Coordinates of C-alpha atoms and ligand atoms in Angstrom, one line a residue:
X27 CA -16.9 -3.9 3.3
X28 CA -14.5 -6.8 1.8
X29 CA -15.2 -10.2 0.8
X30 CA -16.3 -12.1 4.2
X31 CA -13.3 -14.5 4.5
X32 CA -13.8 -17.4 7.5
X33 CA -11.0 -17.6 10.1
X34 CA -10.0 -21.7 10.4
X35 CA -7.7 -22.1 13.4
X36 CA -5.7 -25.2 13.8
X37 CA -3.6 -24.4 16.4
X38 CA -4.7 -27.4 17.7
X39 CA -4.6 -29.8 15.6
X40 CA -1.7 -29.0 13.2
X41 CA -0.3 -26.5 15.6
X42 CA 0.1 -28.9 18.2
X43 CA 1.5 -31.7 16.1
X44 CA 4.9 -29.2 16.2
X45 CA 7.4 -30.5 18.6
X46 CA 7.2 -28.9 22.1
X47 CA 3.7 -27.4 21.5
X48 CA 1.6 -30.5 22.7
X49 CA -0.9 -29.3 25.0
X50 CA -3.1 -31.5 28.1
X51 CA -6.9 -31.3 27.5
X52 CA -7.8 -28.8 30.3
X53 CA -5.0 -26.6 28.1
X54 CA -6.8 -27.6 25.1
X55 CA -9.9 -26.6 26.7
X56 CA -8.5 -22.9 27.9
X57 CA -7.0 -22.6 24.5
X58 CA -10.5 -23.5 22.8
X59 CA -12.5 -20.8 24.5
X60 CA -9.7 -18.1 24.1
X61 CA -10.3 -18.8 20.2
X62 CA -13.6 -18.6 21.1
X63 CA -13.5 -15.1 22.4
X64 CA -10.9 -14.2 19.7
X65 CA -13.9 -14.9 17.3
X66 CA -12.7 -17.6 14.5
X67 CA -14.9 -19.2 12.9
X68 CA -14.0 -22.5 13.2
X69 CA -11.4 -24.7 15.0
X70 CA -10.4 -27.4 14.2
X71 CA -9.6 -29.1 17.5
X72 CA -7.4 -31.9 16.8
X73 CA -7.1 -35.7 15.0
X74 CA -9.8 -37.4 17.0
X75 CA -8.9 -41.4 16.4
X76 CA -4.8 -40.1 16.8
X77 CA -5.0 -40.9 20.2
X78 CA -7.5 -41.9 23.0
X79 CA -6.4 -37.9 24.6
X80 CA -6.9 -36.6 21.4
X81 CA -10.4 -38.1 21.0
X82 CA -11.3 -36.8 24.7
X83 CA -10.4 -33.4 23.8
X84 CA -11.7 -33.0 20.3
X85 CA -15.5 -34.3 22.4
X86 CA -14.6 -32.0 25.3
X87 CA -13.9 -28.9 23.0
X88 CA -16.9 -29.8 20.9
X89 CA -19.2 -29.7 24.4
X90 CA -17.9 -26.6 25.6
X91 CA -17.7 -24.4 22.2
X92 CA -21.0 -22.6 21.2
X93 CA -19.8 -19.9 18.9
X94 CA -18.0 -21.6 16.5
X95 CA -17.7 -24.9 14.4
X96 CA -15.9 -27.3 15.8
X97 CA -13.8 -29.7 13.0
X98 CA -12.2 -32.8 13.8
X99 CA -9.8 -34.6 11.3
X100 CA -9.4 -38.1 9.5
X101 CA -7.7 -39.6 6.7
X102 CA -10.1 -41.2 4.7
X103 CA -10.8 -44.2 6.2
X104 CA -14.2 -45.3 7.8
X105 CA -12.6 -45.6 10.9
X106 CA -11.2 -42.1 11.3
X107 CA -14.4 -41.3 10.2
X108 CA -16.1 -42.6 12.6
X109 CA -13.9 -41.7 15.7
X110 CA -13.7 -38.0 14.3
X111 CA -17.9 -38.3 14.0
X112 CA -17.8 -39.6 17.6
X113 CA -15.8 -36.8 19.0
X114 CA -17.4 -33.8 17.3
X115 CA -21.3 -35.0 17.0
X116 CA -21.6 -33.1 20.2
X117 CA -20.7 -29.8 18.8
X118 CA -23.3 -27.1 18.2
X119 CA -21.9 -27.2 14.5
X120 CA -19.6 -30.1 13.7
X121 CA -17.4 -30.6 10.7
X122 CA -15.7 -33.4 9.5
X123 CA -12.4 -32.8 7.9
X124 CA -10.7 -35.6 5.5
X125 CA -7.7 -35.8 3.7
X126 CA -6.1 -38.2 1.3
X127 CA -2.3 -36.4 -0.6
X128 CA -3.2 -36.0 -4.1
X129 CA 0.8 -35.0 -5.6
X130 CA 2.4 -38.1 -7.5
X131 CA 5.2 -37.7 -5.1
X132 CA 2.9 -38.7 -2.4
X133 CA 0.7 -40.7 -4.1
X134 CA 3.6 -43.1 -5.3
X135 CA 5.7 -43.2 -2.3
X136 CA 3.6 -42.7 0.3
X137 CA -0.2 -44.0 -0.7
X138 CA 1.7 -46.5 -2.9
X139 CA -1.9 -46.0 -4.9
X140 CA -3.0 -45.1 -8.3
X141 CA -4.6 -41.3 -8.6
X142 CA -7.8 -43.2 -10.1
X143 CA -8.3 -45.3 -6.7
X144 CA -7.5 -42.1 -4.9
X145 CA -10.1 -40.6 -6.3
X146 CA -12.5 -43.4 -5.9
X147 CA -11.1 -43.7 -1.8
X148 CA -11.9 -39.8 -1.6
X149 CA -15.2 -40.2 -3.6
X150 CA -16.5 -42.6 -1.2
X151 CA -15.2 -42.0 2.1
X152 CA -16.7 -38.1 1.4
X153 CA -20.1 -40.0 0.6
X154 CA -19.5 -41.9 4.7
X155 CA -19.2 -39.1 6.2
X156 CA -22.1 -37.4 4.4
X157 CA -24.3 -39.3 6.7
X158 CA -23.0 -38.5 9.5
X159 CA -22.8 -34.8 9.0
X160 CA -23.5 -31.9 6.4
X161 CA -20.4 -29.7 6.8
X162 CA -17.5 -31.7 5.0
X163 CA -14.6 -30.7 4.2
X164 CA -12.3 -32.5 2.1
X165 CA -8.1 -31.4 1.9
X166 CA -6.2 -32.5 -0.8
X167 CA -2.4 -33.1 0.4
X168 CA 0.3 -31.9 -1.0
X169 CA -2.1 -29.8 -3.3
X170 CA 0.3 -27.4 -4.3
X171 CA 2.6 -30.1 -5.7
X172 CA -0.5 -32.1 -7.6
X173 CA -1.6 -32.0 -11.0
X174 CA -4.3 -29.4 -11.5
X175 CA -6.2 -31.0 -14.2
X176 CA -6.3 -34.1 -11.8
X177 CA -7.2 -32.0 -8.7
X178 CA -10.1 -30.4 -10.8
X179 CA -11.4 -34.3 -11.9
X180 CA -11.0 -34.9 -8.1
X181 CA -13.0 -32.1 -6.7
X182 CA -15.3 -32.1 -9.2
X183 CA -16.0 -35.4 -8.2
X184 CA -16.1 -35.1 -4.1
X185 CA -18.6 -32.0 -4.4
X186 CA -20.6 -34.3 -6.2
X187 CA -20.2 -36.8 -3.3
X188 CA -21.5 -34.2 -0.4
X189 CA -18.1 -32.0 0.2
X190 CA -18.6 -28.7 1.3
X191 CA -15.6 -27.0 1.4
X192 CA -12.4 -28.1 -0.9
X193 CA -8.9 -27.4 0.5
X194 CA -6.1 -26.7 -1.5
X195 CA -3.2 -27.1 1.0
X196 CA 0.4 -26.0 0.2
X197 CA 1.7 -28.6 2.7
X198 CA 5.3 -28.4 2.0
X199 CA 5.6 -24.6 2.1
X200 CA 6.4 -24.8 -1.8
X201 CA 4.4 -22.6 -3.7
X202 CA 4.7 -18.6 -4.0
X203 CA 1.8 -15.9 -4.0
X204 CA 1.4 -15.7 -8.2
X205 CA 1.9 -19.9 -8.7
X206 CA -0.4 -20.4 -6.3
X207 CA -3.0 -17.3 -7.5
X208 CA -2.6 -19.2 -10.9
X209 CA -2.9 -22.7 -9.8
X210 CA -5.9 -22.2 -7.6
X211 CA -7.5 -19.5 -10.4
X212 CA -6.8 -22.8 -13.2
X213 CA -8.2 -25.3 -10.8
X214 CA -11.6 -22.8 -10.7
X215 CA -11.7 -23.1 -14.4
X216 CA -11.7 -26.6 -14.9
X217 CA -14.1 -27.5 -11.7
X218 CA -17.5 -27.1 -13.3
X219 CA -19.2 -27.6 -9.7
X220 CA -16.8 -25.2 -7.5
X221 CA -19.7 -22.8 -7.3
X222 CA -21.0 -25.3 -4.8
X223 CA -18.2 -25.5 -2.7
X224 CA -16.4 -22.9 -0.4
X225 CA -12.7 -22.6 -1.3
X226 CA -9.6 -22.8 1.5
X227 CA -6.2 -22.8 1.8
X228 CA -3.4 -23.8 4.3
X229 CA -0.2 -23.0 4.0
X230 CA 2.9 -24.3 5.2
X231 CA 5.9 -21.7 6.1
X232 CA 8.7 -23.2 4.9
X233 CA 10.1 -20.6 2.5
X234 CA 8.9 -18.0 5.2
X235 CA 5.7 -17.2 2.5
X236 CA 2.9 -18.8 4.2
X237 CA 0.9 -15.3 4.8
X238 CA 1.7 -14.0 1.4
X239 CA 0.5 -17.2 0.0
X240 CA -2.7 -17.5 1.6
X241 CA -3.5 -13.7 0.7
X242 CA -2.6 -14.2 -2.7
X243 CA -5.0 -16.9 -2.5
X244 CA -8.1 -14.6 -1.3
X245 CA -7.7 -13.1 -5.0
X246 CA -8.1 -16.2 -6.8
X247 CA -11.6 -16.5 -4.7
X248 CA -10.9 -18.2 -1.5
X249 CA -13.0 -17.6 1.3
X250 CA -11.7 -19.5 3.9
X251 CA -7.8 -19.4 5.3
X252 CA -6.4 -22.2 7.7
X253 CA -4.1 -20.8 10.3
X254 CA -2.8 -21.1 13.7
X255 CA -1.2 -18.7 16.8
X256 CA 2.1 -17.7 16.4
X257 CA 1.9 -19.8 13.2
X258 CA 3.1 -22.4 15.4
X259 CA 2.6 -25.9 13.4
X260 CA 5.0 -28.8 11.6
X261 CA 8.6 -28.0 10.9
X262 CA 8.3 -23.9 10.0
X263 CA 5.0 -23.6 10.8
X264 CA 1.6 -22.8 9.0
X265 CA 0.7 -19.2 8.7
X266 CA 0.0 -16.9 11.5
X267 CA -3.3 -16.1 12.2
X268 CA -2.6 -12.9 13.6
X269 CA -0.4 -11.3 10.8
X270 CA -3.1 -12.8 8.6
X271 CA -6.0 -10.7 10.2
X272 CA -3.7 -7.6 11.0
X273 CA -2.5 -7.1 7.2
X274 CA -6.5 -7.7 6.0
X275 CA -7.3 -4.8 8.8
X276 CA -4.2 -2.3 8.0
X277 CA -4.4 -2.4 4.2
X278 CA -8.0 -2.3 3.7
X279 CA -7.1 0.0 0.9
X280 CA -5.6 -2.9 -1.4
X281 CA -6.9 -5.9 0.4
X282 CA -10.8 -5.9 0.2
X283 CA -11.5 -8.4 2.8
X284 CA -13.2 -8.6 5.5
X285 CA -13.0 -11.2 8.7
X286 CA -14.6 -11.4 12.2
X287 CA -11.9 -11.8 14.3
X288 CA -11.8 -9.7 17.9
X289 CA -8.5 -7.9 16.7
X290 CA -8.1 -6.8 20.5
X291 CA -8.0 -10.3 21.6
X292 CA -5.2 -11.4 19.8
X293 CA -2.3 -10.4 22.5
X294 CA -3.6 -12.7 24.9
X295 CA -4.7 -15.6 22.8
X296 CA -0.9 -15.5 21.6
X297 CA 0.4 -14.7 25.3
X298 CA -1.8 -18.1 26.4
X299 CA -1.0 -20.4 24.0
X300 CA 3.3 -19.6 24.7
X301 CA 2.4 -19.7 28.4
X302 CA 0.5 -23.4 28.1
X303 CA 3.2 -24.6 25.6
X304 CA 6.1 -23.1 26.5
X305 CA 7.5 -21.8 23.5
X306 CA 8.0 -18.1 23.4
X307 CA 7.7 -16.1 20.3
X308 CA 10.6 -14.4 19.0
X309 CA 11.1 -10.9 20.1
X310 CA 11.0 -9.9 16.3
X311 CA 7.9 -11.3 15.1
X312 CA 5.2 -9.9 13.5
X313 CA 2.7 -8.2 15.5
X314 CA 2.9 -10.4 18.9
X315 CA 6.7 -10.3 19.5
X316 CA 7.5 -8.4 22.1
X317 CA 9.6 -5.9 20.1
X318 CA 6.8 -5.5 17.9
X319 CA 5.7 -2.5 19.4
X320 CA 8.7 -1.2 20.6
X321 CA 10.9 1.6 19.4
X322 CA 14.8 2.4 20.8
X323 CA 16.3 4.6 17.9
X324 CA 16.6 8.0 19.1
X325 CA 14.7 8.8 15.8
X326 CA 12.1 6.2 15.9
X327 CA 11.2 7.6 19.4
X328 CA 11.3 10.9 18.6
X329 CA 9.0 10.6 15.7
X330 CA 6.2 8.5 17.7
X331 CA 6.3 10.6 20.9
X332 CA 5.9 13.5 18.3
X333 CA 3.1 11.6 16.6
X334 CA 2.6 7.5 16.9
X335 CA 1.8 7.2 13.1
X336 CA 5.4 7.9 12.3
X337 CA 6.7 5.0 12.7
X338 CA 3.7 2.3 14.1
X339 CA 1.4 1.5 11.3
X340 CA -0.9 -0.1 13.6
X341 CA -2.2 1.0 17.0
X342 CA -0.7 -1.4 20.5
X343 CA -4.3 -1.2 21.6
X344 CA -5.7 -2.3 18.2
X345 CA -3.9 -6.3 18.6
X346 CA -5.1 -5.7 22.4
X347 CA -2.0 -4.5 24.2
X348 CA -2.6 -1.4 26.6
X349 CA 0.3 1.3 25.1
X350 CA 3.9 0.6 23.4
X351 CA 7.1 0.8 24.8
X352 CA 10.0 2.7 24.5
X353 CA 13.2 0.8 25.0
X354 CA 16.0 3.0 26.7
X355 CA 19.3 1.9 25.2
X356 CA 22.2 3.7 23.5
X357 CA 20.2 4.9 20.6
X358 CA 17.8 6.4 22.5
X359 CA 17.7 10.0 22.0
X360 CA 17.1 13.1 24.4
X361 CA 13.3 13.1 23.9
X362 CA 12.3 10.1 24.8
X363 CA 15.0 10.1 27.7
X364 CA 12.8 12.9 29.1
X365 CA 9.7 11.8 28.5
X366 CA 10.7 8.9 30.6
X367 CA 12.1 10.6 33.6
X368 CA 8.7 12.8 33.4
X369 CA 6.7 10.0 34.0
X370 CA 8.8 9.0 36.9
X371 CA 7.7 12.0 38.3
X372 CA 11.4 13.8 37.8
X373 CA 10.8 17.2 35.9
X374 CA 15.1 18.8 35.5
X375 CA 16.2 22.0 34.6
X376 CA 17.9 22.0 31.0
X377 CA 21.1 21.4 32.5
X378 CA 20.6 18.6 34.8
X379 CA 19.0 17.1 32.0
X380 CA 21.9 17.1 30.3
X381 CA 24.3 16.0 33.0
X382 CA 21.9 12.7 33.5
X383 CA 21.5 12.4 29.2
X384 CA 25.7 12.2 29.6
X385 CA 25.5 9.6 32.0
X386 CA 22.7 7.5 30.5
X387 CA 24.3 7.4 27.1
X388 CA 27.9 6.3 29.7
X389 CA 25.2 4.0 31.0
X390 CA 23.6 2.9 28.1
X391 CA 26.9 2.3 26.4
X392 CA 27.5 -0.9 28.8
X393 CA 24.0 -1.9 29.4
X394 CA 21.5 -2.7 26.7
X395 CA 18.8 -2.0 28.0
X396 CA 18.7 0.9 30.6
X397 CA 15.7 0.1 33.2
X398 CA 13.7 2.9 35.6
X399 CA 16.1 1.9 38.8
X400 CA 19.0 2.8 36.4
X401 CA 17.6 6.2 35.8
X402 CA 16.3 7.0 39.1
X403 CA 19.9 6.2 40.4
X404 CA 21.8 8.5 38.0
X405 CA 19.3 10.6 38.9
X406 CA 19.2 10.6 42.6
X407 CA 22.9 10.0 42.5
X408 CA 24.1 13.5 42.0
X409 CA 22.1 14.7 39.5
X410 CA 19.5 16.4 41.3
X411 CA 19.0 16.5 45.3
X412 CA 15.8 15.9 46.2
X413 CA 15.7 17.2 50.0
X414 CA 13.9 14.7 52.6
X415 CA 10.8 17.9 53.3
X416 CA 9.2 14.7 55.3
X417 CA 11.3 12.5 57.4
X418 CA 10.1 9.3 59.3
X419 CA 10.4 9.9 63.1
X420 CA 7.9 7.0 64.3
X421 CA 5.4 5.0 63.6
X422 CA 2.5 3.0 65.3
X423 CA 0.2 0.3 63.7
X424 CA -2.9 -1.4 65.9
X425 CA -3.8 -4.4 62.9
X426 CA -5.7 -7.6 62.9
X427 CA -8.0 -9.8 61.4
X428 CA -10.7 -8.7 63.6
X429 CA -10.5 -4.8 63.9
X430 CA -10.1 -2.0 61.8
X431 CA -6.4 -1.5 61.2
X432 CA -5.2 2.1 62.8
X433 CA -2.0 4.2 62.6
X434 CA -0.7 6.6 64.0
X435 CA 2.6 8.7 62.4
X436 CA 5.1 11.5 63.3
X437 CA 7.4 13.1 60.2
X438 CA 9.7 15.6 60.9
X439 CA 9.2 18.6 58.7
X440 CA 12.3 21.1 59.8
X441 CA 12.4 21.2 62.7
X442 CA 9.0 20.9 63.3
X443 CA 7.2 17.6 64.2
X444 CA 3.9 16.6 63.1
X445 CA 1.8 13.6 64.3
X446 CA -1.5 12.0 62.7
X447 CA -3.5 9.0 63.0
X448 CA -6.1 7.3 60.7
X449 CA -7.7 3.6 60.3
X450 CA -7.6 2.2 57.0
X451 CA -8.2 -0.9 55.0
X452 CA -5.0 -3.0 56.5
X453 CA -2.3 -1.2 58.1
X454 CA -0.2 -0.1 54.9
X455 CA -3.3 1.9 53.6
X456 CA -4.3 3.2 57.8
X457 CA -0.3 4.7 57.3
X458 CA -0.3 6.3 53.7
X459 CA -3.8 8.2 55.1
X460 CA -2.1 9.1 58.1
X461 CA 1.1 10.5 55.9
X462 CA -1.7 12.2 53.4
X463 CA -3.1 13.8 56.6
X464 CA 0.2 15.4 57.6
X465 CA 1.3 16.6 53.9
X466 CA -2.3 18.4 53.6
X467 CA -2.4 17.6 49.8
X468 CA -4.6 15.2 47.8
X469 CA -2.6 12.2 46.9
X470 CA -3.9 9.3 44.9
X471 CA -2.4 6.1 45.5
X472 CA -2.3 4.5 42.0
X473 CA 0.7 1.4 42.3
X474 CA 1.7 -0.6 45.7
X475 CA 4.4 -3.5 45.0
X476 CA 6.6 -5.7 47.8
X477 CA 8.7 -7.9 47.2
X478 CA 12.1 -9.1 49.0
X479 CA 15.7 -8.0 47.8
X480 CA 17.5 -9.8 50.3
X481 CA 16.8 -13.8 51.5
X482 CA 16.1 -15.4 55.1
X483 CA 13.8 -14.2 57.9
X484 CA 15.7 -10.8 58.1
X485 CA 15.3 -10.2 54.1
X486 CA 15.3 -6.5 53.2
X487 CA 11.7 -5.4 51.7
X488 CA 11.5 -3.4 49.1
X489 CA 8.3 -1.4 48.6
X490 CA 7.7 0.9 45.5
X491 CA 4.4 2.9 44.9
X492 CA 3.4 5.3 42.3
X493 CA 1.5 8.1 43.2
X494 CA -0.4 11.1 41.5
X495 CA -1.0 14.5 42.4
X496 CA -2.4 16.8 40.2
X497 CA -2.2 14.3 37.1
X498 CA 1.4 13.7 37.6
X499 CA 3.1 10.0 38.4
X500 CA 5.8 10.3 41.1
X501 CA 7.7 7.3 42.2
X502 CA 9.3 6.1 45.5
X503 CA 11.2 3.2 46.6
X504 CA 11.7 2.1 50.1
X505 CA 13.7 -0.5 51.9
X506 CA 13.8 -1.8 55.1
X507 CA 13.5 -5.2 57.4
X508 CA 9.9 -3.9 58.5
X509 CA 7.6 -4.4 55.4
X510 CA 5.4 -1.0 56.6
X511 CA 8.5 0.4 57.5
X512 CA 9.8 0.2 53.9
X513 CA 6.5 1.4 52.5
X514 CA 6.4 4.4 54.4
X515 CA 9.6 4.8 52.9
X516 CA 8.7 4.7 49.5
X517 CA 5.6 6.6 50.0
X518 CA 7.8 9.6 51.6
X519 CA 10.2 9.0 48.9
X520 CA 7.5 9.8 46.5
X521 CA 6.0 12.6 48.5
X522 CA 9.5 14.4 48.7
X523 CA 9.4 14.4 45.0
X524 CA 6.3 16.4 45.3
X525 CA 6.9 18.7 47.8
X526 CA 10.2 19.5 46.1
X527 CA 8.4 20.3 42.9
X528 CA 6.2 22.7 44.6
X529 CA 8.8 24.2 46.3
X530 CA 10.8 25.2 42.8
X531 CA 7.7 26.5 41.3
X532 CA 7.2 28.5 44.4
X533 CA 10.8 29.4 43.6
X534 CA 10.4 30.3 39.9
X535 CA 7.1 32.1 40.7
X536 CA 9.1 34.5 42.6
X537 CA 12.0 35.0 40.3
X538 CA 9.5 36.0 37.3
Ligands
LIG25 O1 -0.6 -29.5 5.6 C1 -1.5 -30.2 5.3 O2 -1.7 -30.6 4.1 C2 -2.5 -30.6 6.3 C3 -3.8 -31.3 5.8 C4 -4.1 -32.4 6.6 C5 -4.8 -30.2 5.7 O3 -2.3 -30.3 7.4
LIG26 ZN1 -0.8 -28.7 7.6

């Protein structure tokens, strides 16, 4: 097992300072336990004396978490102190997290203060919040831009006072992996107390090497990253928790870290936090974009269907999505083209499955992406016939809130026709039984959608289901004004498929 390396999330704090990513407290809240259940190890939940909101939800978050630590900021100034005290006292396991910029470029501009009196300002503020609470973390700004003999002095000096974990931020997004390896390792040398102290980092993204940084950093003795969702936070962002955590769990071989994080968790957490804010990931990003998992190249598909470790170095499941997908477009090869029509429930001779490859690829060439309704049309449109075995003749539903819901069918079958009844739980499920009844095989009914195609009181319905028999998915689509109506449809649709199957086995069963 690696070095243990604690998980700080500030998706809410510096996360949410990004523009279009500020969140209401009950989203706070949500967000909050979904880190929670994700498994960081501490969150920092916002800038408590910012604003009176952010006050209510730094409290609020620290009276609902249990399982982690719950960090509020401040600059160092009694009054932040106190407000950011205020808000997180409640917490099973507050923090208090300072902050004062230590580079000469902030310092002179900005502080408009001499490094000795920010030392002494850092010094003492640490000491205030000391007695309010053990856990203190102190952040020196603009770290990465500072002068590291000074930055030793400084945190040589704020252990001294009560801090218990130092951060070296790169809060511009400035540094690279070895400067900052170097920098943080020289700071080590010259701090004759950092034994005392836990070591963390936060990085900034604006040269697009937050992660890199912060892992670079774990080398230099580090033990505790900053990091939000999405590595939302100001202008690029900070670095993404879940590329962070996915990198320590896929190269274990070179990375000798270890972390606590709920890897299967981090789909959703990500999927929340665009959902409360808005702002979607790009479909390209690392391991929660939704092309992520996705493979189109004929090639690409080829080589995963034939074995996923090919081309996906980590599993879907692992980051807590249920399988990956395989985009059909025009680089899509044969393979997966059948693969896909398989699991529709179409199996096609050799030849019709190259007729239908033709026209997907004709398809595929105007479209970019080529959905299930496109291949079920080139399929059903001339490709193969599938012959309607089962035909609707009538139906008859007896449903209400207050009696068991009953139907009774006829289907044609040749020339034959064959009538059942059955009750069920509402009248779509009394008809499918009724329809199982007639077909005499064991169907399992494993998908049931609705939805209108058409608008005003006459809209069409359209109903699809998805149903198994014998292991195997077969689809059906059905449309009509009558919502039962239109499932019937469907489910016949589907059944057809069936029967047509078993009738060319039967066939090639006879041949051999
Ligand atoms: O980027 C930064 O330096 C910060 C500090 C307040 C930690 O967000
Ligand atoms: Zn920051």
């Amino acid at each position: 097992m690696g070095k243990r390396i604690k998980i700080f999330d500030t998706t809410l704090r510096d996360g949410e300072q990004s523009p279009g990513c500020s969140m209401n407290l009950q989203e706070k809240i949500q967000m909050a336990k979904q880190l929670e259940l994700l498994k960081v190890d501490i969150i920092e939940a916002g800038f408590a004396i910012a604003s009176e909101g952010d006050f209510i939800s730094v409290r609020e978050i620290a009276k609902t978490i249990k399982d982690c630590k719950v960090a509020s900021l401040a600059r160092t100034l009694p009054k932040d102190i106190d407000y950011a005290w205020d808000a997180v006292k409640y917490a099973a396991s507050p923090r208090i997290h300072t902050f004062i910029a230590t580079s000469d470029i902030h310092m002179k501009h900005k502080l408009k203060m001499k490094p000795q009196d920010v030392i002494e300002r850092a010094v003492s503020m640490v000491k205030y919040a000391k007695k309010y609470c053990t856990d203190i973390e102190f952040s020196a700004e603009d770290g990465t831009r500072s002068d590291p003999e000074f930055l030793a002095e400084l945190f040589e000096q704020v252990i001294n006072a009560g801090a218990t974990v130092i951060n070296i931020p790169d809060t511009v997004g400035y540094t690279t992996p070895e400067e900052y390896y170097d920098f943080i390792t020289k700071i080590r040398e010259r701090t004759s107390n950092i034994h005392r102290a836990e070591i963390s980092v936060h990085c900034h993204n604006d040269l697009g090497m937050a992660v890199a940084n912060t892992l670079a950093a774990a080398r230099a003795g580090v033990t505790q990253f900053e990091c939000t969702i999405n590595g939302i936070g100001e202008r690029a962002g900070n670095a993404a928790l879940e590329e962070i955590v996915m990198a320590i769990k896929t190269r274990k071989d070179i990375i000798d870290l270890d972390c606590h994080i709920d890897t299967t968790q981090i789909m959703r957490t990500s999927k929340l936090l665009s959902t409360i804010t808005g702002v979607h990931v790009q479909p390209n990003k690392a391991i929660v974009g939704s092309n992520a998992f996705a493979h189109e190249s004929g090639i690409h598909q080829h080589g995963v269907l034939e074995e996923r470790s090919t081309y996906e170095i980590m599993t879907p499941e692992s980051v807590g999505l249920t399988t990956n997908k395989m985009i059909l477009g025009k680089h899509s090869g044969k393979h997966a083209f059948k693969e896909r029509l398989n699991s529709l429930g179409y199996t096609l001779t050799e030849e019709e499955l190259t007729k239908a490859f033709k026209k997907f690829k004709e398809l595929a060439d105007k479209k970019k992406v080529v959905y299930n309704r496109d291949i079920e049309a080139i399929v059903t449109g001339g490709i193969i016939h599938i012959p309607e075995t089962y035909e609707l003749k009538s139906f008859v539903i007896n449903s209400g809130n207050v009696i068991t819901s009953t139907a009774s069918v006829a289907l044609k079958r040749r020339e034959e026709i064959i009538e059942e009844a059955s009750t069920g739980d509402g009248p779509v499920d009394a008809v499918f039984k009724a329809i199982e009844r007639i077909v005499g095989i064991n169907l399992v009914l494993e998908d049931y959608g609705l939805h209108s195609v058409t608008e005003g009181k006459d809209a069409q319905g359209e109903a699809v289901v998805k149903i198994s028999h014998q292991g195997k998915m077969y689809r059906g689509r059905g449309l009509s004004t009558d919502i039962i109506e239109a499932s019937i449809n469907a489910y016949l649709s589907a059944v057809n498929k069936i029967a047509d199957e078993i009738s060319r086995m039967d066939k090639d069963e006879k041949i051999s």
